């Protein structure tokens, strides 16, 4: 047992549901008790999704506990098959079904006889893997299922496209700025005259998965999700993949060079040369290279920062700060414990120390000890920063509704470098400003304003009403006080009691 | 549409495939209500993830709740439950020193049959802190019923009423002492004594249900106006102030989802239950007060006028809602009372979805609902227990209600299809009880309608592409 208040990565089924609901026309059925469908709320609220989230629960209740699910799961699958006509139904185990140890595979086999949709059981164990690992696995599982199916049916066409093309693997619902990143990657590939063959899973159809091998190579922008699929495709179809995250100027260039290498391996007549493009973008299209030369960025030299997040974002941001902006990264860390080796290798030489943990209190303690000028982390670090009065730029999930901006905010590619430069710079300047304000006593003029608008006149609050007033949350207390006093004056009351407070609320609808 | 709505209250039961919050969410408001408590949820990452996301910002304010996260070793019994819980509770005692630790049992502890009730008394002795066990799991309960399980467990911990008599003596003694020490305040003392005399008439009355302290004191003072003295609340602001219970004590619920607590108070603590409609909306509040007064044989004074006054103050909102239709998808058990209030406001309710309906505990409320429908000459709504969200959405397509009161999972998709929604969860967290807060309910209900008045003529109420096909 572990005493826990907060976690960075969610439970396994969330990962599976993210894959399933990212595909078009795929429905997930959770084998779960009432209330475990909280994923629907997150998707509907955070992503502001217009459509109903294609996730339902086959409810585990007392009866199921006593006599097993029996027909329930099969009935729910066939019912969903009739109602929504999905291409694929993914039966999703949860922590509850992990312990019940019902033979879910058997339900799947039975249900797939009667239903028109394909039915699979997500192969994830709640107690062994977390959200990210589960998503990675489920994506690979779905891809493998459809490619093997196509091979069996003889519909698998292994010839590659005439022109260079790529698959983008690992764009997800509820992923950190994934939608914007995807658009930026498409733009990048377009600039390089490379066609986008398929983007999975977001917006993809499972029927099209058999076309995956047509691409010349796979691009896996995020370390956490998609790598298993890319490795599978390499093993079976010999498709090369690029797993360098194009985040920051140096890594974006490196990613493009890798693309060049793979593309040139497959063409015979003409060779592609992307170097002029990289040069043009770096020096004149992206503003980030110029920004790091400008005197603004000079002021940031040697400032201390702390980075924490998922492996992809934390590693990339660490290198951008250290290599491209001259900021001193005192500590960098990730909660992706399963990928610690890779992470350490990536940030070696770019930071003073490395922290691998999924315990937010350890991260908090580290930040308090180092006292950096800015933090780049998740929503949790943002709150730690608030408490310690240190500005924080959010660079990784876990996320919050603020991290689903409506405007265009990629982290990847050349536009991404601009966004990151803004984020970094704004975090630090705000920090400086804050500091200066403190030195000069701030421009907080609360004192003066209170005097001119003073309400302490003829009215007295008796002891009980004073207590009652103090119970009201701080941010509305002032308003309640003013409204109550206004009401008292209107009614020529001088002594304010609790009853007067309530009466005021009724009268003024405070 | 017309054949869908019958003339009597009809009760149906569907499949139970509906969206609601897990009952462990009750820790969110209960830990704030009971100031000296600590809630330990014994469950998995799934439970933790739900709490962390559902409670949003509160998690960052060093809450007095935590997860005892079960790991594989706990599930396969390689680790000793008792030792593990002891280790965590010792740490909690060291860090927070609460007056009570409440263990929340979850689905997982049910399935692996972890004997929380058996372990608690043993550990309680070792630790010196009371441990209350509540099984608020998704196998048995929905959302607000979590509070019900906690309060039912807490009812066992309330001191016995025999002590009450002794305690009264102490209070009187201290009153006398006060008389001596505050001679200058003699006059005030006299009036309080007079009040005391007047109030003494009714037998002890304990109200149950967790409300923000402001709302609790509003209801208490409402009863005080009718000379009814409330002797205590379950839960009180602090665990150490739990009310006295016994066979002379009358109890009355303030929330419709407290049927287990009511049963426990009656059967185990021998209290007398006053079955009343719930004090939600001015009509409900008046009926609630009248029922309590009638049990104590007190004639109410000025209650009718007070209710009228409140309705008068609501006029602007009533004009907005009159004639509009509502569909409750059902997820928090407040539905019957809210529907009753909205019908009295002049709205038409098509369907009241509700997770679970205790017809005995809610009897008075159901009767008031029926009478309200008759008085307003509005057809009776259908009441659907354990609803099926998919079917409900089909029905909603047909009925096209002006407002759907629904969970957050469906709110945005419905809005995109041109159906106004209000998140039902807000009714659980807003102050909706008593005369004073009637306006807050309508504030919530009218918000989407008022928003529409602003956006009405812009021509983009339907924001989905597929819907046109499905409509036919």
mmCIF file of C-alpha atoms in Angstrom, chain B residues 1 4-5 323-328 348-352 379-383 395-396 399-403:
data_model
loop_
_atom_site.group_PDB
_atom_site.id
_atom_site.type_symbol
_atom_site.label_atom_id
_atom_site.label_comp_id
_atom_site.label_asym_id
_atom_site.label_seq_id
_atom_site.Cartn_x
_atom_site.Cartn_y
_atom_site.Cartn_z
ATOM 1 C CA UNK B 1 -45.098 13.605 -27.403
ATOM 2 C CA UNK B 4 -45.405 9.854 -23.634
ATOM 3 C CA UNK B 5 -46.575 11.701 -20.575
ATOM 4 C CA UNK B 323 -43.579 27.113 -19.723
ATOM 5 C CA UNK B 324 -40.120 25.780 -20.511
ATOM 6 C CA UNK B 325 -39.495 22.051 -20.414
ATOM 7 C CA UNK B 326 -36.846 20.114 -18.502
ATOM 8 C CA UNK B 327 -35.366 16.635 -18.791
ATOM 9 C CA UNK B 328 -33.437 15.214 -15.829
ATOM 10 C CA UNK B 348 -42.814 21.197 -17.486
ATOM 11 C CA UNK B 349 -40.758 18.171 -16.520
ATOM 12 C CA UNK B 350 -40.703 15.370 -19.099
ATOM 13 C CA UNK B 351 -38.606 12.844 -17.302
ATOM 14 C CA UNK B 352 -36.966 12.488 -13.923
ATOM 15 C CA UNK B 379 -48.885 16.343 -16.569
ATOM 16 C CA UNK B 380 -47.021 14.055 -14.218
ATOM 17 C CA UNK B 381 -43.439 13.347 -15.232
ATOM 18 C CA UNK B 382 -42.213 9.807 -15.668
ATOM 19 C CA UNK B 383 -39.686 8.731 -13.066
ATOM 20 C CA UNK B 395 -36.077 10.173 -26.061
ATOM 21 C CA UNK B 396 -34.569 13.624 -25.775
ATOM 22 C CA UNK B 399 -39.025 15.538 -26.950
ATOM 23 C CA UNK B 400 -36.556 18.362 -27.612
ATOM 24 C CA UNK B 401 -36.602 19.752 -24.068
ATOM 25 C CA UNK B 402 -35.658 23.382 -23.468
ATOM 26 C CA UNK B 403 -33.207 22.241 -20.823
#
